[in-house]
Coordinates of C-alpha atoms and ligand atoms in Angstrom, one line a residue:
M59 CA -75.8 3.1 66.2
R60 CA -73.6 2.8 69.6
T61 CA -74.2 -0.9 69.8
I62 CA -71.2 -2.9 67.4
I63 CA -73.1 -6.0 66.6
E64 CA -71.4 -9.5 65.5
P65 CA -71.0 -8.5 61.6
F66 CA -72.5 -12.2 61.1
R67 CA -75.5 -14.5 61.8
I68 CA -75.0 -18.1 63.2
K69 CA -76.0 -21.0 60.9
M70 CA -74.8 -23.9 63.3
T71 CA -74.8 -24.4 67.0
E72 CA -73.0 -26.5 69.3
P73 CA -73.5 -27.3 72.4
L74 CA -71.4 -26.1 75.9
G75 CA -69.9 -28.2 78.3
I76 CA -71.8 -27.8 81.5
T77 CA -70.5 -29.3 84.5
T78 CA -70.9 -28.9 88.3
A79 CA -68.2 -27.2 90.9
V80 CA -68.1 -30.9 92.3
E81 CA -67.3 -32.5 88.7
R82 CA -64.6 -29.4 87.9
K83 CA -63.1 -30.2 91.2
K84 CA -62.4 -34.1 90.3
K85 CA -61.6 -33.3 86.7
L86 CA -58.7 -30.6 87.5
K87 CA -57.4 -33.0 90.3
A88 CA -57.1 -35.8 87.4
A89 CA -55.8 -33.3 85.0
H90 CA -52.7 -32.7 87.9
Y91 CA -53.6 -29.0 87.8
N92 CA -52.7 -28.3 84.4
V93 CA -56.1 -27.2 82.5
F94 CA -54.0 -28.4 79.3
L95 CA -55.1 -31.9 80.3
I96 CA -58.8 -31.6 80.8
D97 CA -60.9 -32.9 77.9
A98 CA -62.8 -30.3 76.4
E99 CA -65.8 -31.7 76.8
H100 CA -65.7 -30.8 80.7
V101 CA -65.0 -27.1 79.8
T102 CA -67.8 -24.4 79.6
I103 CA -66.0 -21.5 77.7
D104 CA -62.9 -22.4 76.3
L105 CA -60.5 -19.2 76.1
L106 CA -57.2 -21.5 76.1
T107 CA -56.1 -20.3 73.0
D108 CA -57.2 -18.5 69.5
S109 CA -55.2 -20.8 67.8
G110 CA -57.3 -22.7 65.2
T111 CA -60.1 -22.6 67.4
G112 CA -62.0 -20.3 65.3
A113 CA -65.4 -20.5 63.5
M114 CA -65.2 -20.7 59.6
S115 CA -67.4 -18.7 57.4
A116 CA -69.8 -20.0 55.1
Q117 CA -67.2 -18.7 52.2
Q118 CA -64.5 -21.2 53.7
W119 CA -66.6 -24.1 54.1
A120 CA -67.9 -23.3 50.5
A121 CA -64.0 -23.2 49.4
M122 CA -63.4 -26.4 51.2
M123 CA -65.9 -28.2 49.5
V124 CA -64.0 -27.2 45.5
G125 CA -60.5 -28.0 47.3
D126 CA -58.4 -30.3 45.0
E127 CA -56.6 -33.0 46.7
S128 CA -54.3 -33.7 44.0
Y129 CA -50.6 -34.8 45.0
A130 CA -49.0 -32.0 43.0
G131 CA -49.8 -28.8 41.5
S132 CA -53.1 -28.6 42.8
K133 CA -55.6 -25.7 41.8
S134 CA -55.9 -25.0 45.8
W135 CA -52.2 -24.9 45.8
H136 CA -52.5 -22.1 43.3
R137 CA -55.0 -20.3 44.9
F138 CA -53.4 -20.6 48.2
N139 CA -49.9 -19.4 46.7
D140 CA -51.4 -16.6 44.8
T141 CA -52.9 -15.0 48.1
V142 CA -49.9 -15.2 50.2
Q143 CA -48.2 -13.9 47.4
D144 CA -50.6 -10.9 47.0
I145 CA -50.6 -10.3 50.7
T146 CA -46.7 -10.8 51.2
G147 CA -44.9 -10.1 48.2
L148 CA -42.5 -13.0 48.8
K149 CA -41.3 -15.4 46.0
H150 CA -41.2 -18.3 47.4
I151 CA -44.1 -20.1 49.5
F152 CA -44.4 -23.5 51.3
P153 CA -47.4 -24.7 52.9
T154 CA -46.8 -26.4 56.6
H155 CA -49.2 -28.1 58.5
Q156 CA -48.9 -25.5 61.4
G157 CA -46.6 -22.4 62.4
R158 CA -44.0 -24.2 64.3
A159 CA -43.5 -26.6 61.4
A160 CA -42.6 -23.3 59.7
E161 CA -40.1 -22.6 62.7
R162 CA -38.5 -25.8 62.7
I163 CA -37.5 -25.5 59.2
L164 CA -35.9 -22.3 59.7
A165 CA -34.1 -23.0 62.8
A166 CA -33.0 -26.4 60.9
T167 CA -31.8 -25.0 58.0
R168 CA -30.2 -21.6 58.8
L169 CA -28.9 -21.9 62.0
K170 CA -25.9 -23.5 63.9
P171 CA -25.3 -24.0 67.6
G172 CA -24.3 -20.8 69.6
Q173 CA -25.9 -18.4 66.7
I174 CA -28.2 -15.9 68.1
V175 CA -31.7 -14.5 66.8
P176 CA -32.9 -11.5 68.2
N177 CA -36.7 -10.8 68.1
N178 CA -38.8 -8.5 69.8
S179 CA -40.2 -11.3 71.8
H180 CA -40.1 -14.9 71.0
F181 CA -43.4 -16.7 71.0
D182 CA -42.5 -20.2 73.1
T183 CA -42.4 -22.5 70.2
T184 CA -40.4 -20.3 68.1
R185 CA -37.6 -20.4 71.1
A186 CA -38.1 -24.0 71.5
N187 CA -37.4 -24.5 67.8
I188 CA -34.4 -22.3 68.2
E189 CA -33.1 -23.7 71.1
Y190 CA -33.6 -27.4 69.8
V191 CA -30.9 -26.7 67.6
G192 CA -28.4 -25.1 70.0
A193 CA -28.7 -21.3 68.8
V194 CA -30.0 -18.9 71.2
A195 CA -33.2 -16.8 71.2
F196 CA -32.7 -13.3 72.1
D197 CA -35.5 -11.5 73.4
L198 CA -35.2 -7.2 72.5
P199 CA -39.0 -5.8 73.8
C200 CA -38.9 -1.9 73.8
P201 CA -38.9 -0.5 77.4
R202 CA -42.3 1.0 77.0
S203 CA -43.2 -2.7 77.3
R204 CA -42.2 -2.8 80.8
D205 CA -44.9 -0.9 82.3
L206 CA -47.6 -3.2 81.8
Y207 CA -50.4 -0.7 82.7
S208 CA -49.1 2.4 80.5
S209 CA -51.6 2.8 77.7
V210 CA -49.0 3.8 75.1
P211 CA -49.5 2.2 71.7
F212 CA -47.3 -0.1 70.1
K213 CA -45.6 -1.6 73.2
G214 CA -44.7 -4.7 71.3
D215 CA -42.0 -2.8 69.2
M216 CA -38.5 -3.7 69.2
D217 CA -35.8 -2.4 71.2
V218 CA -33.6 -1.0 68.1
A219 CA -30.9 0.8 70.4
K220 CA -30.3 -2.8 71.9
L221 CA -30.3 -4.6 68.5
E222 CA -27.5 -2.3 67.3
Q223 CA -25.4 -3.2 70.4
L224 CA -26.0 -6.8 70.0
I225 CA -24.5 -7.0 66.7
K226 CA -21.8 -4.9 67.8
D227 CA -21.3 -7.2 70.7
K228 CA -21.8 -10.9 69.1
G229 CA -20.9 -9.9 65.3
A230 CA -23.1 -9.8 62.4
R231 CA -21.8 -12.9 61.4
N232 CA -23.2 -14.7 64.6
I233 CA -26.9 -13.6 63.8
P234 CA -28.0 -15.5 60.7
F235 CA -31.4 -13.5 61.0
G236 CA -33.4 -11.4 63.1
M237 CA -37.0 -11.7 63.5
I238 CA -40.0 -9.3 64.7
T239 CA -43.1 -10.8 65.6
V240 CA -46.6 -9.0 64.8
T241 CA -48.7 -8.7 67.4
N242 CA -46.1 -9.3 70.2
N243 CA -48.0 -12.4 71.7
T244 CA -45.3 -12.9 74.4
G245 CA -45.7 -9.4 75.2
G246 CA -49.1 -9.2 75.8
G247 CA -50.4 -8.9 72.4
Q248 CA -49.0 -5.9 71.9
P249 CA -49.0 -4.6 68.1
V250 CA -45.5 -3.2 66.2
S251 CA -45.3 0.0 64.5
M252 CA -44.7 0.3 60.8
K253 CA -41.9 2.9 61.7
N254 CA -40.1 0.2 64.2
I255 CA -40.6 -2.6 61.5
A256 CA -38.8 0.1 59.3
D257 CA -36.1 0.7 62.0
V258 CA -35.6 -2.7 62.4
K259 CA -35.1 -4.0 58.9
R260 CA -32.4 -0.4 58.4
V261 CA -30.3 -1.8 60.9
L262 CA -30.6 -5.8 60.0
K263 CA -30.0 -4.7 56.2
K264 CA -26.8 -2.4 57.0
H265 CA -25.1 -5.4 58.7
K266 CA -26.6 -8.0 55.8
I267 CA -28.8 -9.8 57.8
P268 CA -32.1 -10.9 56.8
L269 CA -35.4 -10.1 58.6
V270 CA -38.1 -12.6 59.1
I271 CA -41.5 -11.8 60.3
D272 CA -43.4 -14.3 62.4
C273 CA -46.8 -13.0 61.2
C274 CA -49.2 -15.0 62.6
R275 CA -51.4 -11.9 63.5
F276 CA -50.4 -9.8 60.6
A277 CA -54.2 -8.6 59.8
E278 CA -54.5 -7.5 63.8
N279 CA -51.3 -5.8 63.5
A280 CA -52.3 -3.9 60.4
Y281 CA -55.4 -2.9 62.0
F282 CA -53.7 -1.0 64.8
I283 CA -51.4 0.7 62.7
Q284 CA -54.4 1.7 60.9
R285 CA -55.9 3.3 64.1
H286 CA -52.8 4.3 65.8
E287 CA -50.3 5.1 63.5
K288 CA -49.6 8.9 61.6
G289 CA -50.2 8.4 57.7
Y290 CA -52.3 4.9 57.6
A291 CA -55.7 6.0 58.5
N292 CA -56.9 6.2 54.9
K293 CA -55.3 3.0 53.6
S294 CA -56.6 -0.5 53.4
L295 CA -55.6 -3.1 55.8
L296 CA -54.5 -5.0 52.9
Q297 CA -52.1 -2.1 51.7
I298 CA -50.9 -1.9 55.4
A299 CA -50.1 -5.7 55.4
Q300 CA -48.4 -5.9 52.3
E301 CA -45.7 -2.5 53.3
M302 CA -45.3 -4.7 56.9
F303 CA -44.3 -7.3 54.5
S304 CA -42.1 -5.4 52.0
Y305 CA -39.4 -5.0 54.6
A306 CA -39.2 -9.0 55.1
D307 CA -37.1 -11.2 53.3
A308 CA -39.0 -14.1 55.0
A309 CA -41.7 -14.9 57.1
T310 CA -43.1 -17.8 59.5
M311 CA -46.8 -18.1 59.8
S312 CA -49.7 -20.0 61.7
A313 CA -52.6 -19.8 60.0
K314 CA -54.5 -21.0 63.1
K315 CA -54.6 -17.2 63.7
D316 CA -55.0 -14.7 61.0
G317 CA -55.8 -17.3 58.8
L318 CA -59.0 -17.8 60.3
A319 CA -58.5 -21.8 59.3
N320 CA -58.6 -24.6 62.3
I321 CA -55.2 -26.1 60.9
G322 CA -52.3 -24.7 58.6
G323 CA -49.2 -22.3 58.4
F324 CA -46.5 -21.5 55.9
L325 CA -42.8 -20.3 55.5
A326 CA -42.2 -17.9 52.8
C327 CA -38.7 -16.2 51.6
N328 CA -37.5 -14.5 48.4
N329 CA -33.9 -16.2 48.8
D330 CA -33.3 -18.7 46.2
E331 CA -30.7 -20.5 48.4
W332 CA -33.0 -20.5 51.3
A333 CA -35.7 -21.8 49.4
E334 CA -34.0 -24.9 48.3
H335 CA -33.1 -25.8 51.9
F336 CA -36.4 -25.4 52.8
R337 CA -38.2 -27.1 50.2
N338 CA -35.6 -30.5 50.8
L339 CA -36.9 -30.5 54.5
L340 CA -40.3 -29.6 53.7
I341 CA -40.4 -32.7 51.3
L342 CA -38.7 -35.0 54.2
T343 CA -40.7 -33.9 57.1
E344 CA -44.3 -32.1 55.6
G345 CA -44.8 -33.1 52.1
F346 CA -44.6 -32.1 48.4
P347 CA -44.2 -28.7 48.0
T348 CA -47.7 -27.7 46.8
Y349 CA -49.3 -29.3 49.6
G350 CA -47.0 -29.3 52.7
G351 CA -48.4 -30.6 55.5
L352 CA -52.0 -29.9 54.6
A353 CA -55.0 -31.0 52.5
G354 CA -56.1 -29.3 49.5
R355 CA -59.2 -28.5 51.4
D356 CA -57.1 -26.6 54.0
L357 CA -55.5 -24.6 51.7
E358 CA -58.8 -23.2 50.2
A359 CA -59.8 -22.6 53.7
I360 CA -56.8 -20.4 54.5
A361 CA -56.8 -18.7 51.3
V362 CA -60.2 -17.2 51.8
G363 CA -59.3 -16.9 55.8
L364 CA -56.2 -14.3 55.0
Y365 CA -58.7 -11.9 52.9
E366 CA -61.2 -12.4 55.6
A367 CA -58.6 -11.3 58.2
L368 CA -58.0 -8.0 56.3
D369 CA -61.7 -7.2 56.5
A370 CA -62.6 -4.1 58.1
D371 CA -65.5 -4.9 59.7
Y372 CA -64.5 -7.8 61.2
Q373 CA -61.2 -6.6 62.7
H374 CA -63.5 -3.6 64.0
Y375 CA -65.8 -5.9 66.1
R376 CA -63.1 -8.4 66.8
H377 CA -61.1 -5.3 68.7
A378 CA -64.5 -3.8 70.2
T379 CA -65.0 -7.1 71.7
V380 CA -61.6 -7.4 73.4
G381 CA -61.9 -3.6 74.2
Y382 CA -65.6 -4.4 75.9
I383 CA -63.6 -7.2 77.7
A384 CA -61.1 -5.2 78.8
A385 CA -63.2 -2.2 80.0
R386 CA -65.7 -4.4 82.2
M387 CA -62.2 -6.1 84.0
I388 CA -60.9 -2.6 84.6
K389 CA -64.1 -1.4 86.0
L390 CA -63.9 -4.0 88.5
G391 CA -60.4 -3.1 89.2
I392 CA -58.8 -6.3 87.9
P393 CA -55.2 -5.4 86.9
I394 CA -55.1 -6.1 83.1
V395 CA -52.1 -5.3 80.7
Q396 CA -52.7 -2.1 78.9
P397 CA -53.9 -0.9 76.4
P398 CA -55.4 -4.4 75.7
G399 CA -54.0 -6.5 73.0
G400 CA -56.0 -7.5 69.7
H401 CA -56.6 -11.0 70.4
A402 CA -56.8 -11.5 73.9
V403 CA -57.1 -9.9 77.4
F404 CA -53.8 -10.7 79.3
I405 CA -54.7 -10.2 83.3
D406 CA -51.4 -9.5 85.4
A407 CA -51.4 -12.6 87.7
A408 CA -49.2 -11.4 90.0
G409 CA -51.3 -8.2 90.4
F410 CA -54.3 -10.5 90.9
C411 CA -52.8 -12.5 93.1
P412 CA -50.2 -10.2 95.5
H413 CA -50.3 -13.0 98.2
L414 CA -48.7 -15.7 96.1
K415 CA -44.5 -15.4 95.0
A416 CA -43.5 -15.8 91.7
D417 CA -42.4 -19.4 92.4
Q418 CA -45.6 -20.3 93.5
F419 CA -47.2 -19.7 89.8
P420 CA -49.8 -17.3 90.4
G421 CA -51.0 -17.9 86.7
I422 CA -51.8 -21.5 87.5
G423 CA -53.6 -20.4 90.6
L424 CA -55.8 -18.2 88.7
T425 CA -56.3 -20.3 85.8
N426 CA -57.4 -23.2 88.0
A427 CA -59.6 -20.8 90.0
L428 CA -61.3 -19.7 86.5
Y429 CA -62.1 -23.4 85.9
L430 CA -63.2 -24.3 89.3
E431 CA -65.4 -21.2 89.3
G432 CA -66.9 -21.5 86.0
G433 CA -65.6 -24.0 83.8
V434 CA -63.6 -21.2 81.9
R435 CA -60.2 -22.3 80.6
A436 CA -57.6 -19.7 80.1
V437 CA -53.7 -20.0 79.6
E438 CA -50.7 -19.1 82.0
L439 CA -48.6 -17.0 79.8
G440 CA -45.7 -16.6 82.4
S441 CA -43.2 -17.9 84.7
V442 CA -44.2 -21.3 83.5
M443 CA -44.4 -21.0 79.7
F444 CA -41.5 -18.9 79.9
G445 CA -40.0 -19.3 83.4
R446 CA -36.4 -21.0 82.9
R447 CA -35.5 -17.5 80.5
D448 CA -37.8 -15.1 82.0
A449 CA -38.9 -15.7 85.6
K450 CA -40.2 -12.5 85.6
T451 CA -43.1 -12.4 83.3
K452 CA -46.2 -12.6 85.2
V453 CA -49.1 -12.0 82.6
E454 CA -51.8 -14.1 82.4
I455 CA -54.0 -14.5 78.8
A456 CA -57.9 -14.1 79.0
A457 CA -59.9 -13.9 75.9
P458 CA -58.7 -15.0 72.7
N459 CA -59.2 -13.7 69.1
E460 CA -60.8 -15.7 66.5
L461 CA -63.0 -16.9 69.1
V462 CA -65.1 -13.7 68.9
R463 CA -66.8 -15.9 65.9
V464 CA -67.3 -18.6 68.5
Y465 CA -68.6 -16.8 71.5
T466 CA -71.1 -14.1 71.7
Q467 CA -71.1 -11.1 74.1
S468 CA -73.1 -13.1 76.8
H469 CA -70.6 -15.7 77.2
F470 CA -68.3 -13.1 77.7
D471 CA -70.6 -11.6 80.0
Y472 CA -70.5 -15.0 82.0
V473 CA -66.6 -15.0 82.2
I474 CA -66.7 -11.4 83.7
E475 CA -69.0 -12.6 86.0
V476 CA -66.7 -15.7 87.2
L477 CA -63.9 -13.6 87.1
A478 CA -65.5 -10.8 89.7
Q479 CA -66.5 -13.6 91.8
I480 CA -63.0 -14.9 91.7
Y481 CA -61.3 -11.5 92.3
K482 CA -63.7 -11.0 95.3
D483 CA -61.8 -14.0 97.1
R484 CA -58.6 -13.8 95.4
K485 CA -56.9 -14.2 98.6
K486 CA -58.2 -18.2 98.8
I487 CA -56.4 -18.7 95.4
P488 CA -53.7 -21.0 96.6
G489 CA -49.9 -21.2 94.8
H490 CA -48.9 -24.2 93.3
R491 CA -45.8 -26.4 92.6
I492 CA -44.4 -28.4 89.6
V493 CA -44.4 -32.0 90.4
R494 CA -43.3 -33.3 86.8
Q495 CA -42.0 -31.2 83.8
P496 CA -40.7 -32.0 80.4
P497 CA -37.7 -30.5 79.0
F498 CA -39.2 -28.5 76.3
L499 CA -42.5 -26.2 76.3
R500 CA -43.3 -27.7 79.9
H501 CA -46.5 -25.9 80.3
F502 CA -48.4 -27.9 78.0
T503 CA -48.0 -31.3 80.3
A504 CA -46.3 -30.2 83.1
H505 CA -48.1 -31.5 86.5
F506 CA -48.8 -29.4 89.3
A507 CA -50.1 -29.6 93.1
P508 CA -51.6 -26.8 95.2
H509 CA -50.0 -26.1 98.4
Ligands
PLP816 C1 -46.7 -15.5 67.6 C2 -46.8 -16.7 67.3 N1 -45.8 -17.6 66.7 C3 -45.9 -18.7 66.5 C4 -47.0 -19.7 67.1 C5 -46.7 -20.9 66.6 O1 -48.0 -21.5 65.8 P1 -48.3 -22.9 65.6 O2 -49.3 -23.2 67.1 O3 -49.7 -23.0 64.3 O4 -47.5 -23.7 65.8 C6 -48.0 -18.7 67.5 C7 -49.1 -19.7 68.4 O5 -49.7 -19.6 69.1 C8 -47.8 -17.6 67.7 O6 -48.8 -17.0 68.7

């Protein structure tokens, strides 16, 4: 059959927030034109993020019921630990309440002011945690990523030549570790090839610099490798993930992505001395090492979710959904980053609103227009989120991932209809200015005003 159906059926429903245009206008104004500040009950289709917003499976809920809430050494901890070790092969595993907690512990224990961390592209929380301790987050995206519209695969790769140059210029002793983010969320959700991970590792190893993988979307990345990289078509997603992790000395994870859970994460490493420092700070700020920042039932849900994310049918359906949305947008002439990533479709907001300059924040204009037109919540991923360092970034996220277990095709058809309407009237989308902003991660709480 040609139709790719949802590989699940639905047992429970939740009503959507249906609002009128007049109500949405009022809500957006009250939220200072920042969709993060709108209450979820006033959003019809919530595509703000895939982070922790997915639907769990019956197996995950069942596992939660047997969650062992013992403070130390619970059965749920062992199940979690065994699962993460099976997939990553890493020796020390520390549960954290989410990805940024793992990043904070890594940054606080391994970095000193002025030191440098290269990455294909840092996610905003990774960058913020590195900068918070006075270190420098350095992005080294591959040259292919600059052309938003080219469909070449693996545009999430790191520029290996630039990595070598950076090490030469700054000195290996000023680079306590290098990172690679799979998939490259900031770079349009683009995957990283196995070859690139191996090349990055080779360069870092030559200089005795450990490699940390930000593995939030490791299963999605494994799917791209299986589909598009020579030699992997007959390997399972688990085998591919294990090979990816074989290059890692440590990993940070948000289980709210490819853990398919509503909360959670982990920090993992091989080095015993690193582990000792991680453990000490974990106890101080997250919890005892066998639960970190999580309940036993969360550890269970993640242990099941990590394997479910590696399920071939699930990944196939998820990628087909994103591909379907992307194809419909392309047909309408909407400028999107190509090829589409695995967890989202990214709209080139500057291309969508050519009448707006970068300092008029076209991404905010487009996000707000989506809400006003149809109660659709998306997120700006550009000059507001990364503005201080990278004012030219100009993409906009549109339709996130685990949400493919939350929303169905007709919901996405509705989103396309809303977008089509906005695209027709795009010249009316106003520019915005910032009225108030915090010093870190400003996109979450900044206030805007339309021009
Ligand atoms: C690539 C990447 N790294 C880190 C994080 C941070 O994870 P969390 O939101 O669980 O703190 C995210 C979240 O979106 C992400 O996409």
